[in-house]
Each structure stands twice: as structure tokens, then as C-alpha cells.
Amino acid sequence: MPKEGVKGAFSLPTVWHQAKPWGIPPYPSRGARKDARARRRRTRNPLGLVLFLVCLLTLGLAILAQKGAVWAVEVDGRRVAAVDNVDAVEAALAELERTYAGGGIQWRHRVRVVRAWAAEPVPASADLADELARSLGLLVTGTALKIDGEVKLVFNNRSTAQIFLSYLTKSYLSGGNARFLEQVELADVTVPVTRITDIHTALAQATGKTQATETYTVRPGDTSWQIASTFGITPSELAAANPGIDLERLQIGQKLNISREKPLLTLVTTEEVTRIETMPAPLQVRRDPNLYIGQQKVVQPGKAGQKEVTYLITRHNGVEVGRQVLAWKVIAEPIPRVVARGSRLMLASRGGGQLAWPARGYVSSRFGNRRGGFHAGIDIATGYGAPVGAAEAGRVVYAGWRGAYGRVVEISHGGGVTTVYAHLSSIVVSVGQEVNRGQVLGYVGTSGNATGPHLHFEVRVNGNPQNPLKYL
């Protein structure tokens, strides 16, 4: 700016009249003052105004910087949060998209992010997502049903949860007491609105079954079959849940996976039940020497009795798992059924009806099932070379080698009755020979499949093995 201009801006130019001759100072005329004001308006510089505006702007920026610029998040036109970084808003919105996009809830259009000035505290991004969810109605407070410490179902309030438990209890309880096998508790939780369950859906889940896996530790004496039976699964299902493990060679302390269907909740009910039950007539058997073996006759038909029994029945989800007898009394005693069964052996005409012991010794193996299979006779242990006699008179129908039996003699006594003598060291009779009771047939040995000297003795009726001890 020219010096004249600066000077003009800070001076007041005037036009002075001539001084009075009497020495009074000259005074500017009215017209001169008007001209001076016009000149000042023309020559004034805007520097003062500029300086004023700069100061005002600096002060405003300082105030705004102190308060801070933020991003305001609004839901339905209402501000719910403010953050200093728009990335935090984007992260919160992305989290809501991931969490709630599959729920079929349209909420995106209700959220708006605007630039604003604020001095309030800035929430963390996690808090922002929760606050948005609450404001949008996506995150709600409900009542959780915890089973063994784990949240399984969430209801909109505690009253609904209690109604659900009441319905579940009534569906299985016809009387008596009820409790849950699992630890059940109710707790207030904040969850996505999509987690809220209605009573009908919850009942369907509770009464259905899900696949659950648990761990079992092998104990002394355990077998794969016993373990599978204990948990109500098949051995093949146990094997499928434990690939790579040889279930035939289990080790004590070994961990096995048990995979089976398990209900969400197990309601245990106990109930006292009194019932009238039938007492079957006991069977009494009498030996009748006048009847042949295989014959029988009813001496007394018998009659069933009745008794009143009170049980304590335990059920899991309505299925009985055990019962205990609390009391019982007989209402009508049963009358026994008496049957006479023949004990007379149908032998040759010269037989006496009772068989003689074919050798001296003791019974080392009895008739019936044993570890190696079914044993069709008895084994009489005695010394090697001891004589073997006929148990009753008859005719020799076989004398020779018969596989695992070794050297064998078989005698027919008539009426379909035969006796067999096996593992002989030697035979002294021949086929077709008639023998008497006690006559020597051969001598004890170890021929065939025998672990030591003994006589294998059988009694057969119509080809069917009978217990020899009943006839000796």
C-alpha cells in the first residue's frame, strides 16, 4: 500500500479558513468537513477488516478443534453413537451384516452416518455394534435355558421359559415326582433376536434326539460288547466311532468315543403303581417208574394265583428304566401243576430198567454245554487199560474207529435206546454180538481226541443224546 494511503487511513485531512485578523485560529468550514469525510471513505484500506476476520476464524477453529469432529451414527433419525473414525462405523455395520443378514430382517436402510461435531465420549467399535443392534431391535434381552452350564434355548422372558419347563414336565408326568437328570438353570442373557425360541419349537427340540459324543475310559474286565451294551449301542456303532482302535485288544485306561442319540433334556419321573398280577402255578414233577422215558401224564392240572404288588417305577422321558418292589401280598395262592414223567428205560427184554456204571472212576466232565461246545455224554476218568463193561444187555451195532471218538463200541438195547463207549485202547467185541449187562467190551485208553485216559459214555434215545446221570 502507498505511504499516502496508509497515511490517509490514519489522518484526518482538513481545509482551514483564513485566520481572523484579530488573531483567532482559523476553523474549517462546514463544506470542508464534508469533503474530508468523503476523501476518507475513498482512501480507507480493508486491512483492519481482514485482520478481524482472521482472528475470528482462528478462534473458531480452535474451539472446533477442542471439541473434535466425529461421525454420528443415527437410527431412524435418532443419534445412538459417535465415533472419531469412520472405519469403526464400517466395521460395526459389517459385523451386523455378518450376524443378522441371514435372519431375514431389513435394517440397513434405517442406519445413517453423518459428519458432526461433538464432545461426548467415543464408544469402542464392539460397543457400537451392540448399541446399533439394540437400537435396531436386533439384540434383545431374554432368558436362557442352560443345560449343564451350556446355553441351549433362549426365550423372550423368564415366564415363557418356566411355561416351557412346565409343559415338558406335564407331558411325561402322570403322577409322582419329577426332576431333570441334567443340571438345568435359567439366566438372563443378551442375544441376537434370531436366537429367541417360541414354546412349540422348543418342545420339538426337547422331545427330539441329537447325536452326542462322550468319552469312556476302559476299566479292568471291560469288553467291547459290554461297553456297547452299557451305552445302548451296537458293537459296530462303537467300532465306527473309534476308527483305528482294535476293540478286541482294549487296554485299561484307554479312551473310547461313545457316539449315540441323546435327548436335549432327560426328565426323570418316579411313580408308585399298584397292580394285580398273576402268579403262575408251580410245576411239580414226579418220577413214575411205570412210565417209559419220554412219557408223562398230568396228575393235577393246577391253577394260577394272584398277588397285589406295589412298584416304584422310574422313567426317563416316559420310558421305564427300572422298577423297585415296595410291597406285595398274595390274594390267591396258586395250586401246583403235578406231572408224572416216566423214568423207565426202554431196554431189551432182558434189561433191568436201570443202567450200570460202565467203568470205575469219577466224572471229570458232565453232560451239556461247555467251553468247547456241546458235550453229548459224560467223561469217567480212570486208569489206562481199566475194563469197560456194558451198561445193560444188548447187541453190538458198531465196533471200530469213529473220528474224534477214537475206538468206539455202540450197543442197541431196543426201543430206540443205545449206549456209546469211546476213546478205548482196545475192543474185545464185534458187530452183531449179543452182550450181557457188565460184560467187558474193551479197555480205557486215549484214542481219538482225548487229553488223558478216560471213558466217554453216552445214552441216546432215538438218536438224541440224553444225560447219562439220569439213568445210571
Short mmCIF file of C-alpha atoms in Angstrom, two decimals:
data_model
loop_
_atom_site.label_atom_id
_atom_site.label_comp_id
_atom_site.label_asym_id
_atom_site.label_seq_id
_atom_site.Cartn_x
_atom_site.Cartn_y
_atom_site.Cartn_z
CA MET A 1 0.00 0.00 0.00
CA PRO A 2 1.42 3.52 -0.83
CA LYS A 3 2.53 5.54 2.06
CA GLU A 4 -0.04 8.09 1.14
CA GLY A 5 -2.72 5.53 1.50
CA VAL A 6 -1.55 4.37 4.94
CA LYS A 7 -1.21 8.00 5.97
CA GLY A 8 -4.62 8.74 4.65
CA ALA A 9 -6.08 5.91 6.58
CA PHE A 10 -4.87 7.23 9.92
CA SER A 11 -5.09 11.07 9.33
CA LEU A 12 -7.95 13.46 9.08
CA PRO A 13 -7.31 15.89 6.17
CA THR A 14 -8.98 19.27 6.65
CA VAL A 15 -9.37 22.60 4.83
CA TRP A 16 -8.75 25.54 7.11
CA HIS A 17 -10.27 29.01 6.67
CA GLN A 18 -8.13 32.09 6.84
CA ALA A 19 -7.37 33.25 10.29
CA LYS A 20 -9.23 36.12 11.64
CA PRO A 21 -7.28 39.35 11.65
CA TRP A 22 -7.78 39.53 15.44
CA GLY A 23 -5.72 36.52 15.93
CA ILE A 24 -8.44 33.82 16.36
CA PRO A 25 -7.29 30.43 14.80
CA PRO A 26 -8.99 29.58 11.59
CA TYR A 27 -11.79 26.88 11.86
CA PRO A 28 -12.77 24.53 8.97
CA SER A 29 -15.92 25.37 7.30
CA ARG A 30 -18.89 23.01 7.07
CA GLY A 31 -18.25 22.19 3.44
CA ALA A 32 -14.63 21.42 4.17
CA ARG A 33 -15.56 18.86 6.80
CA LYS A 34 -17.93 17.11 4.38
CA ASP A 35 -15.25 16.86 1.74
CA ALA A 36 -12.80 15.39 4.24
CA ARG A 37 -15.20 12.59 5.19
CA ALA A 38 -15.71 11.70 1.54
CA ARG A 39 -11.98 11.55 0.96
CA ARG A 40 -11.54 9.20 3.96
CA ARG A 41 -14.18 6.79 2.61
CA ARG A 42 -12.41 6.69 -0.72
CA THR A 43 -8.94 6.22 0.67
CA ARG A 44 -9.69 3.79 3.62
CA ASN A 45 -7.72 0.32 3.37
CA PRO A 46 -9.58 -3.08 4.26
CA LEU A 47 -6.58 -4.38 6.31
CA GLY A 48 -8.34 -3.89 9.60
CA LEU A 49 -11.33 -5.86 8.48
CA VAL A 50 -9.11 -8.67 7.19
CA LEU A 51 -7.24 -8.85 10.47
CA PHE A 52 -10.52 -9.03 12.35
CA LEU A 53 -11.83 -11.90 10.21
CA VAL A 54 -8.58 -13.85 10.54
CA CYS A 55 -8.71 -13.60 14.32
CA LEU A 56 -12.34 -14.66 14.36
CA LEU A 57 -11.64 -17.68 12.11
CA THR A 58 -8.63 -18.72 14.20
CA LEU A 59 -10.69 -18.57 17.36
CA GLY A 60 -13.47 -20.64 15.77
CA LEU A 61 -11.08 -23.28 14.52
CA ALA A 62 -9.51 -23.54 17.94
CA ILE A 63 -12.90 -24.04 19.54
CA LEU A 64 -13.87 -26.67 16.96
CA ALA A 65 -10.54 -28.45 17.30
CA GLN A 66 -11.05 -28.59 21.05
CA LYS A 67 -14.48 -30.18 20.68
CA GLY A 68 -13.46 -32.55 17.81
CA ALA A 69 -15.08 -33.66 14.60
CA VAL A 70 -16.87 -37.04 14.80
CA TRP A 71 -19.02 -39.40 12.77
CA ALA A 72 -22.53 -39.59 14.16
CA VAL A 73 -24.48 -42.81 13.76
CA GLU A 74 -28.24 -42.39 13.59
CA VAL A 75 -31.02 -44.96 13.67
CA ASP A 76 -34.40 -43.78 12.45
CA GLY A 77 -33.13 -40.19 12.79
CA ARG A 78 -32.02 -40.62 16.41
CA ARG A 79 -28.33 -40.38 17.24
CA VAL A 80 -27.20 -43.53 19.04
CA ALA A 81 -23.40 -43.20 18.96
CA ALA A 82 -20.48 -41.10 17.78
CA VAL A 83 -17.01 -42.22 16.74
CA ASP A 84 -13.91 -40.34 15.59
CA ASN A 85 -13.13 -42.81 12.81
CA VAL A 86 -15.49 -43.80 10.05
CA ASP A 87 -13.71 -47.16 9.80
CA ALA A 88 -15.16 -48.07 13.20
CA VAL A 89 -18.64 -47.43 11.82
CA GLU A 90 -17.96 -49.55 8.76
CA ALA A 91 -16.58 -52.36 10.94
CA ALA A 92 -19.66 -52.29 13.17
CA LEU A 93 -22.00 -52.33 10.17
CA ALA A 94 -20.06 -55.21 8.62
CA GLU A 95 -20.37 -57.17 11.87
CA LEU A 96 -24.13 -56.60 11.88
CA GLU A 97 -24.29 -57.72 8.26
CA ARG A 98 -22.49 -60.97 9.09
CA THR A 99 -24.56 -61.63 12.21
CA TYR A 100 -28.04 -60.68 11.08
CA ALA A 101 -28.14 -60.75 7.29
CA GLY A 102 -29.39 -64.36 7.33
CA GLY A 103 -32.24 -63.59 9.69
CA GLY A 104 -34.44 -62.01 7.03
CA ILE A 105 -34.55 -58.69 8.94
CA GLN A 106 -34.41 -55.50 6.83
CA TRP A 107 -32.50 -52.90 8.85
CA ARG A 108 -29.81 -51.38 6.61
CA HIS A 109 -31.99 -48.50 5.38
CA ARG A 110 -32.65 -47.39 8.97
CA VAL A 111 -28.99 -46.56 9.67
CA ARG A 112 -27.35 -43.26 8.62
CA VAL A 113 -23.82 -41.97 9.22
CA VAL A 114 -23.29 -38.18 9.16
CA ARG A 115 -20.42 -35.81 9.90
CA ALA A 116 -20.94 -33.89 13.12
CA TRP A 117 -19.25 -32.06 15.96
CA ALA A 118 -19.49 -33.49 19.41
CA ALA A 119 -17.68 -33.63 22.72
CA GLU A 120 -19.32 -36.79 24.09
CA PRO A 121 -17.20 -39.97 24.74
CA VAL A 122 -16.49 -42.13 21.71
CA PRO A 123 -17.51 -45.82 22.22
CA ALA A 124 -15.39 -48.77 21.13
CA SER A 125 -16.33 -50.49 17.89
CA ALA A 126 -17.64 -53.57 19.76
CA ASP A 127 -19.85 -51.36 21.91
CA LEU A 128 -21.01 -49.57 18.78
CA ALA A 129 -22.16 -52.83 17.18
CA ASP A 130 -24.07 -53.80 20.32
CA GLU A 131 -25.63 -50.34 20.59
CA LEU A 132 -26.71 -50.48 16.96
CA ALA A 133 -28.15 -53.96 17.42
CA ARG A 134 -30.14 -52.82 20.44
CA SER A 135 -31.40 -49.70 18.71
CA LEU A 136 -32.45 -51.72 15.68
CA GLY A 137 -34.10 -54.39 17.81
CA LEU A 138 -31.57 -56.97 16.59
CA LEU A 139 -30.07 -57.58 20.04
CA VAL A 140 -32.51 -58.27 22.86
CA THR A 141 -32.50 -59.38 26.48
CA GLY A 142 -34.01 -62.81 27.05
CA THR A 143 -33.98 -65.78 29.42
CA ALA A 144 -31.58 -68.61 28.60
CA LEU A 145 -32.17 -72.24 29.47
CA LYS A 146 -28.78 -73.61 30.50
CA ILE A 147 -28.26 -77.37 30.48
CA ASP A 148 -25.14 -78.50 32.33
CA GLY A 149 -23.84 -74.93 32.10
CA GLU A 150 -24.36 -74.53 28.34
CA VAL A 151 -27.00 -72.26 26.77
CA LYS A 152 -29.34 -74.45 24.71
CA LEU A 153 -32.54 -72.40 24.33
CA VAL A 154 -33.37 -68.70 24.75
CA PHE A 155 -36.88 -67.41 25.45
CA ASN A 156 -38.15 -63.84 25.34
CA ASN A 157 -38.67 -63.76 29.11
CA ARG A 158 -38.45 -65.86 32.25
CA SER A 159 -42.19 -66.52 32.33
CA THR A 160 -42.09 -68.18 28.89
CA ALA A 161 -39.14 -70.34 29.94
CA GLN A 162 -41.00 -71.51 33.04
CA ILE A 163 -44.10 -72.32 30.98
CA PHE A 164 -41.91 -74.41 28.65
CA LEU A 165 -40.49 -76.41 31.56
CA SER A 166 -44.00 -76.88 32.94
CA TYR A 167 -45.30 -78.21 29.60
CA LEU A 168 -42.34 -80.55 29.29
CA THR A 169 -42.89 -81.92 32.79
CA LYS A 170 -46.63 -82.44 32.31
CA SER A 171 -46.12 -84.29 29.01
CA TYR A 172 -44.32 -87.13 30.81
CA LEU A 173 -45.71 -86.95 34.33
CA SER A 174 -48.86 -88.88 35.16
CA GLY A 175 -48.24 -88.74 38.89
CA GLY A 176 -45.45 -88.86 41.42
CA ASN A 177 -42.28 -86.80 41.35
CA ALA A 178 -40.19 -85.37 38.54
CA ARG A 179 -36.71 -83.95 38.15
CA PHE A 180 -34.23 -83.38 35.35
CA LEU A 181 -31.27 -85.70 35.03
CA GLU A 182 -29.16 -82.78 33.80
CA GLN A 183 -28.42 -79.57 35.71
CA VAL A 184 -30.99 -77.03 34.50
CA GLU A 185 -30.98 -73.31 35.29
CA LEU A 186 -32.44 -70.06 33.93
CA ALA A 187 -30.30 -66.97 33.34
CA ASP A 188 -30.85 -63.53 31.79
CA VAL A 189 -28.76 -63.02 28.64
CA THR A 190 -28.41 -60.53 25.80
CA VAL A 191 -28.63 -62.31 22.48
CA PRO A 192 -29.47 -61.68 18.83
CA VAL A 193 -33.20 -61.58 18.26
CA THR A 194 -32.85 -64.61 15.96
CA ARG A 195 -31.88 -66.74 18.99
CA ILE A 196 -35.28 -66.25 20.64
CA THR A 197 -37.29 -69.51 20.55
CA ASP A 198 -41.02 -69.99 20.91
CA ILE A 199 -42.50 -72.71 23.12
CA HIS A 200 -43.64 -75.01 20.29
CA THR A 201 -40.22 -75.02 18.62
CA ALA A 202 -38.52 -75.57 21.96
CA LEU A 203 -40.78 -78.53 22.79
CA ALA A 204 -39.98 -80.12 19.42
CA GLN A 205 -36.26 -79.77 20.11
CA ALA A 206 -36.56 -81.05 23.67
CA THR A 207 -38.52 -84.18 22.72
CA GLY A 208 -36.29 -84.98 19.74
CA LYS A 209 -32.82 -86.50 19.83
CA THR A 210 -29.44 -85.27 18.72
CA GLN A 211 -26.18 -87.09 18.11
CA ALA A 212 -23.86 -86.63 21.07
CA THR A 213 -20.33 -87.90 21.68
CA GLU A 214 -18.82 -88.63 25.07
CA THR A 215 -15.62 -90.26 26.27
CA TYR A 216 -15.38 -93.54 28.17
CA THR A 217 -12.28 -94.84 29.96
CA VAL A 218 -11.72 -98.60 29.72
CA ARG A 219 -11.75 -100.35 33.11
CA PRO A 220 -10.48 -103.78 34.17
CA GLY A 221 -12.64 -106.59 32.79
CA ASP A 222 -14.27 -104.43 30.09
CA THR A 223 -15.02 -105.87 26.67
CA SER A 224 -16.24 -104.03 23.59
CA TRP A 225 -19.52 -105.95 23.72
CA GLN A 226 -20.12 -105.00 27.38
CA ILE A 227 -19.29 -101.33 26.75
CA ALA A 228 -21.63 -101.15 23.75
CA SER A 229 -24.41 -102.85 25.72
CA THR A 230 -23.96 -100.45 28.65
CA PHE A 231 -24.48 -97.39 26.43
CA GLY A 232 -27.28 -98.93 24.37
CA ILE A 233 -25.38 -99.09 21.08
CA THR A 234 -24.21 -101.94 18.87
CA PRO A 235 -20.58 -103.14 18.68
CA SER A 236 -20.46 -101.95 15.05
CA GLU A 237 -21.55 -98.45 16.12
CA LEU A 238 -18.83 -98.48 18.79
CA ALA A 239 -16.27 -99.50 16.16
CA ALA A 240 -17.44 -96.75 13.78
CA ALA A 241 -16.92 -94.13 16.50
CA ASN A 242 -13.38 -95.39 17.18
CA PRO A 243 -11.59 -95.94 13.86
CA GLY A 244 -8.06 -97.23 14.18
CA ILE A 245 -8.66 -98.84 17.59
CA ASP A 246 -8.56 -102.62 17.95
CA LEU A 247 -11.61 -103.26 20.14
CA GLU A 248 -10.54 -106.88 20.64
CA ARG A 249 -7.38 -105.74 22.46
CA LEU A 250 -8.56 -102.99 24.78
CA GLN A 251 -6.11 -101.55 27.30
CA ILE A 252 -7.02 -100.39 30.81
CA GLY A 253 -7.22 -96.59 30.82
CA GLN A 254 -7.78 -96.38 27.07
CA LYS A 255 -10.19 -93.65 25.90
CA LEU A 256 -13.13 -94.60 23.68
CA ASN A 257 -15.60 -92.33 21.91
CA ILE A 258 -19.24 -93.16 22.58
CA SER A 259 -21.50 -91.67 19.90
CA ARG A 260 -25.21 -92.09 20.44
CA GLU A 261 -28.53 -90.29 20.16
CA LYS A 262 -29.26 -88.25 23.23
CA PRO A 263 -32.28 -86.09 24.11
CA LEU A 264 -31.81 -82.40 24.86
CA LEU A 265 -33.33 -82.92 28.31
CA THR A 266 -33.99 -86.08 30.30
CA LEU A 267 -36.95 -85.86 32.65
CA VAL A 268 -36.71 -88.45 35.42
CA THR A 269 -40.08 -89.38 36.90
CA THR A 270 -40.80 -91.73 39.77
CA GLU A 271 -44.26 -93.09 40.47
CA GLU A 272 -45.78 -95.63 42.83
CA VAL A 273 -48.01 -98.07 40.99
CA THR A 274 -50.09 -100.91 42.46
CA ARG A 275 -51.03 -103.78 40.19
CA ILE A 276 -52.77 -107.15 40.41
CA GLU A 277 -50.52 -109.78 38.87
CA THR A 278 -50.91 -113.45 38.09
CA MET A 279 -48.88 -115.99 40.00
CA PRO A 280 -48.19 -118.94 37.67
CA ALA A 281 -48.93 -122.38 39.04
CA PRO A 282 -45.66 -124.05 40.05
CA LEU A 283 -44.74 -127.27 38.27
CA GLN A 284 -44.12 -130.35 40.34
CA VAL A 285 -42.58 -133.32 38.53
CA ARG A 286 -42.77 -136.82 39.89
CA ARG A 287 -40.79 -139.73 38.54
CA ASP A 288 -43.00 -142.66 37.64
CA PRO A 289 -41.14 -145.97 37.10
CA ASN A 290 -44.23 -147.38 35.43
CA LEU A 291 -43.87 -144.91 32.55
CA TYR A 292 -41.14 -145.10 29.97
CA ILE A 293 -38.76 -142.20 29.41
CA GLY A 294 -40.49 -139.60 27.22
CA GLN A 295 -43.95 -140.46 28.56
CA GLN A 296 -45.78 -138.26 31.04
CA LYS A 297 -49.25 -137.69 32.43
CA VAL A 298 -50.88 -134.81 34.34
CA VAL A 299 -51.74 -135.81 37.88
CA GLN A 300 -53.07 -132.38 38.92
CA PRO A 301 -53.79 -129.56 36.41
CA GLY A 302 -53.00 -126.72 38.83
CA LYS A 303 -54.35 -123.17 38.96
CA ALA A 304 -52.70 -119.75 38.78
CA GLY A 305 -52.85 -117.46 41.81
CA GLN A 306 -52.98 -113.67 42.20
CA LYS A 307 -50.91 -111.13 44.08
CA GLU A 308 -51.04 -107.38 44.65
CA VAL A 309 -47.70 -105.65 44.03
CA THR A 310 -46.73 -102.02 44.64
CA TYR A 311 -43.83 -100.80 42.49
CA LEU A 312 -41.74 -97.64 42.46
CA ILE A 313 -41.30 -97.14 38.71
CA THR A 314 -38.56 -94.88 37.33
CA ARG A 315 -38.90 -93.47 33.80
CA HIS A 316 -36.65 -91.37 31.58
CA ASN A 317 -38.76 -89.21 29.26
CA GLY A 318 -41.65 -91.61 29.74
CA VAL A 319 -39.63 -94.79 29.08
CA GLU A 320 -39.35 -97.18 32.02
CA VAL A 321 -35.75 -97.77 33.05
CA GLY A 322 -36.27 -99.52 36.37
CA ARG A 323 -38.73 -100.67 38.99
CA GLN A 324 -38.47 -101.49 42.65
CA VAL A 325 -40.91 -103.65 44.62
CA LEU A 326 -42.13 -101.69 47.62
CA ALA A 327 -44.73 -104.17 48.89
CA TRP A 328 -46.70 -107.20 47.82
CA LYS A 329 -49.32 -109.57 49.19
CA VAL A 330 -50.90 -112.79 47.97
CA ILE A 331 -54.57 -112.57 47.11
CA ALA A 332 -54.98 -116.19 45.97
CA GLU A 333 -52.39 -118.91 46.37
CA PRO A 334 -51.54 -120.84 43.19
CA ILE A 335 -52.27 -124.56 43.04
CA PRO A 336 -49.30 -126.59 41.76
CA ARG A 337 -49.47 -128.47 38.48
CA VAL A 338 -48.30 -132.04 39.13
CA VAL A 339 -46.89 -134.07 36.23
CA ALA A 340 -45.68 -137.67 36.32
CA ARG A 341 -42.81 -138.40 33.95
CA GLY A 342 -41.55 -141.85 33.07
CA SER A 343 -38.19 -142.98 34.42
CA ARG A 344 -38.24 -146.47 32.98
CA LEU A 345 -35.63 -147.05 30.32
CA MET A 346 -36.99 -148.93 27.33
CA LEU A 347 -34.38 -151.70 27.07
CA ALA A 348 -34.20 -155.17 25.63
CA SER A 349 -36.47 -157.66 27.26
CA ARG A 350 -33.67 -158.92 29.46
CA GLY A 351 -32.72 -155.41 30.66
CA GLY A 352 -33.49 -154.39 34.20
CA GLY A 353 -34.57 -150.77 33.59
CA GLN A 354 -31.53 -149.13 35.26
CA LEU A 355 -28.10 -148.76 33.68
CA ALA A 356 -24.93 -149.95 35.37
CA TRP A 357 -21.79 -147.81 35.56
CA PRO A 358 -19.59 -148.92 32.65
CA ALA A 359 -16.30 -148.19 34.46
CA ARG A 360 -14.93 -147.33 37.90
CA GLY A 361 -13.74 -143.75 38.41
CA TYR A 362 -15.10 -140.22 38.78
CA VAL A 363 -16.99 -137.91 36.42
CA SER A 364 -14.44 -135.41 35.06
CA SER A 365 -16.79 -133.74 32.55
CA ARG A 366 -20.58 -133.57 32.67
CA PHE A 367 -23.29 -133.59 30.02
CA GLY A 368 -24.30 -130.31 28.35
CA ASN A 369 -22.78 -127.07 27.07
CA ARG A 370 -19.18 -126.31 27.87
CA ARG A 371 -16.47 -124.05 26.52
CA GLY A 372 -15.58 -126.23 23.54
CA GLY A 373 -19.21 -126.82 22.56
CA PHE A 374 -21.98 -129.24 23.48
CA HIS A 375 -20.84 -132.35 25.40
CA ALA A 376 -23.15 -135.23 24.41
CA GLY A 377 -22.19 -137.54 27.29
CA ILE A 378 -20.06 -137.78 30.42
CA ASP A 379 -16.37 -138.48 30.87
CA ILE A 380 -15.35 -141.06 33.52
CA ALA A 381 -11.71 -140.58 34.47
CA THR A 382 -9.87 -143.79 35.38
CA GLY A 383 -6.58 -145.54 34.76
CA TYR A 384 -5.29 -146.53 31.35
CA GLY A 385 -6.34 -150.12 30.48
CA ALA A 386 -9.20 -150.29 33.01
CA PRO A 387 -12.02 -152.64 31.81
CA VAL A 388 -15.18 -151.15 30.27
CA GLY A 389 -18.44 -153.10 30.76
CA ALA A 390 -21.84 -152.91 29.06
CA ALA A 391 -24.29 -150.70 30.96
CA GLU A 392 -27.11 -153.06 30.02
CA ALA A 393 -27.67 -156.13 27.92
CA GLY A 394 -27.98 -155.59 24.18
CA ARG A 395 -26.47 -156.11 20.73
CA VAL A 396 -23.27 -154.53 19.42
CA VAL A 397 -24.13 -152.35 16.41
CA TYR A 398 -20.74 -150.67 15.96
CA ALA A 399 -17.19 -151.57 16.95
CA GLY A 400 -14.28 -149.67 15.43
CA TRP A 401 -12.72 -146.26 14.80
CA ARG A 402 -15.00 -143.17 14.68
CA GLY A 403 -13.03 -139.96 14.15
CA ALA A 404 -12.53 -137.84 17.26
CA TYR A 405 -14.19 -140.57 19.35
CA GLY A 406 -11.30 -142.92 18.61
CA ARG A 407 -12.10 -146.61 19.16
CA VAL A 408 -15.84 -146.91 19.85
CA VAL A 409 -18.37 -149.57 20.81
CA GLU A 410 -22.09 -148.85 20.38
CA ILE A 411 -24.79 -151.14 21.81
CA SER A 412 -28.50 -151.15 20.97
CA HIS A 413 -30.78 -152.03 23.85
CA GLY A 414 -34.04 -151.97 21.88
CA GLY A 415 -36.83 -149.40 21.76
CA GLY A 416 -34.52 -146.78 20.21
CA VAL A 417 -32.12 -146.76 23.19
CA THR A 418 -28.36 -147.06 22.54
CA THR A 419 -25.20 -146.57 24.62
CA VAL A 420 -21.80 -145.44 23.32
CA TYR A 421 -18.31 -146.17 24.77
CA ALA A 422 -15.47 -144.10 23.28
CA HIS A 423 -11.65 -143.49 23.49
CA LEU A 424 -10.98 -147.20 24.11
CA SER A 425 -7.42 -148.51 23.87
CA SER A 426 -8.72 -151.82 22.51
CA ILE A 427 -12.03 -153.54 21.64
CA VAL A 428 -12.88 -157.18 22.53
CA VAL A 429 -16.38 -157.45 20.95
CA SER A 430 -17.61 -157.37 17.36
CA VAL A 431 -20.64 -156.06 15.47
CA GLY A 432 -23.74 -158.24 15.85
CA GLN A 433 -22.54 -159.81 19.08
CA GLU A 434 -25.04 -160.11 21.92
CA VAL A 435 -23.64 -158.90 25.26
CA ASN A 436 -24.82 -159.11 28.83
CA ARG A 437 -25.01 -156.41 31.45
CA GLY A 438 -21.49 -155.73 32.77
CA GLN A 439 -19.75 -157.78 30.07
CA VAL A 440 -16.33 -156.36 29.11
CA LEU A 441 -16.42 -154.50 25.79
CA GLY A 442 -12.86 -153.17 25.77
CA TYR A 443 -10.36 -151.17 27.81
CA VAL A 444 -9.90 -147.49 28.71
CA GLY A 445 -7.45 -145.59 26.53
CA THR A 446 -6.67 -142.23 24.88
CA SER A 447 -7.63 -142.90 21.27
CA GLY A 448 -9.14 -140.10 19.21
CA ASN A 449 -9.39 -136.60 20.64
CA ALA A 450 -8.56 -137.33 24.28
CA THR A 451 -6.25 -135.43 26.63
CA GLY A 452 -5.85 -138.30 29.08
CA PRO A 453 -7.13 -141.81 29.81
CA HIS A 454 -10.90 -141.74 30.32
CA LEU A 455 -14.14 -143.27 29.08
CA HIS A 456 -16.58 -141.11 27.14
CA PHE A 457 -20.07 -142.58 27.79
CA GLU A 458 -23.32 -141.61 26.04
CA VAL A 459 -27.00 -142.57 26.29
CA ARG A 460 -29.14 -141.90 23.22
CA VAL A 461 -32.92 -142.23 22.77
CA ASN A 462 -33.99 -142.30 19.12
CA GLY A 463 -30.60 -140.81 18.27
CA ASN A 464 -30.91 -137.85 20.67
CA PRO A 465 -28.27 -137.53 23.41
CA GLN A 466 -29.60 -137.80 26.98
CA ASN A 467 -27.92 -137.03 30.29
CA PRO A 468 -26.46 -140.42 31.38
CA LEU A 469 -26.52 -139.42 35.05
CA LYS A 470 -30.32 -139.66 34.99
CA TYR A 471 -30.14 -143.36 34.14
CA LEU A 472 -27.08 -144.70 35.96
#
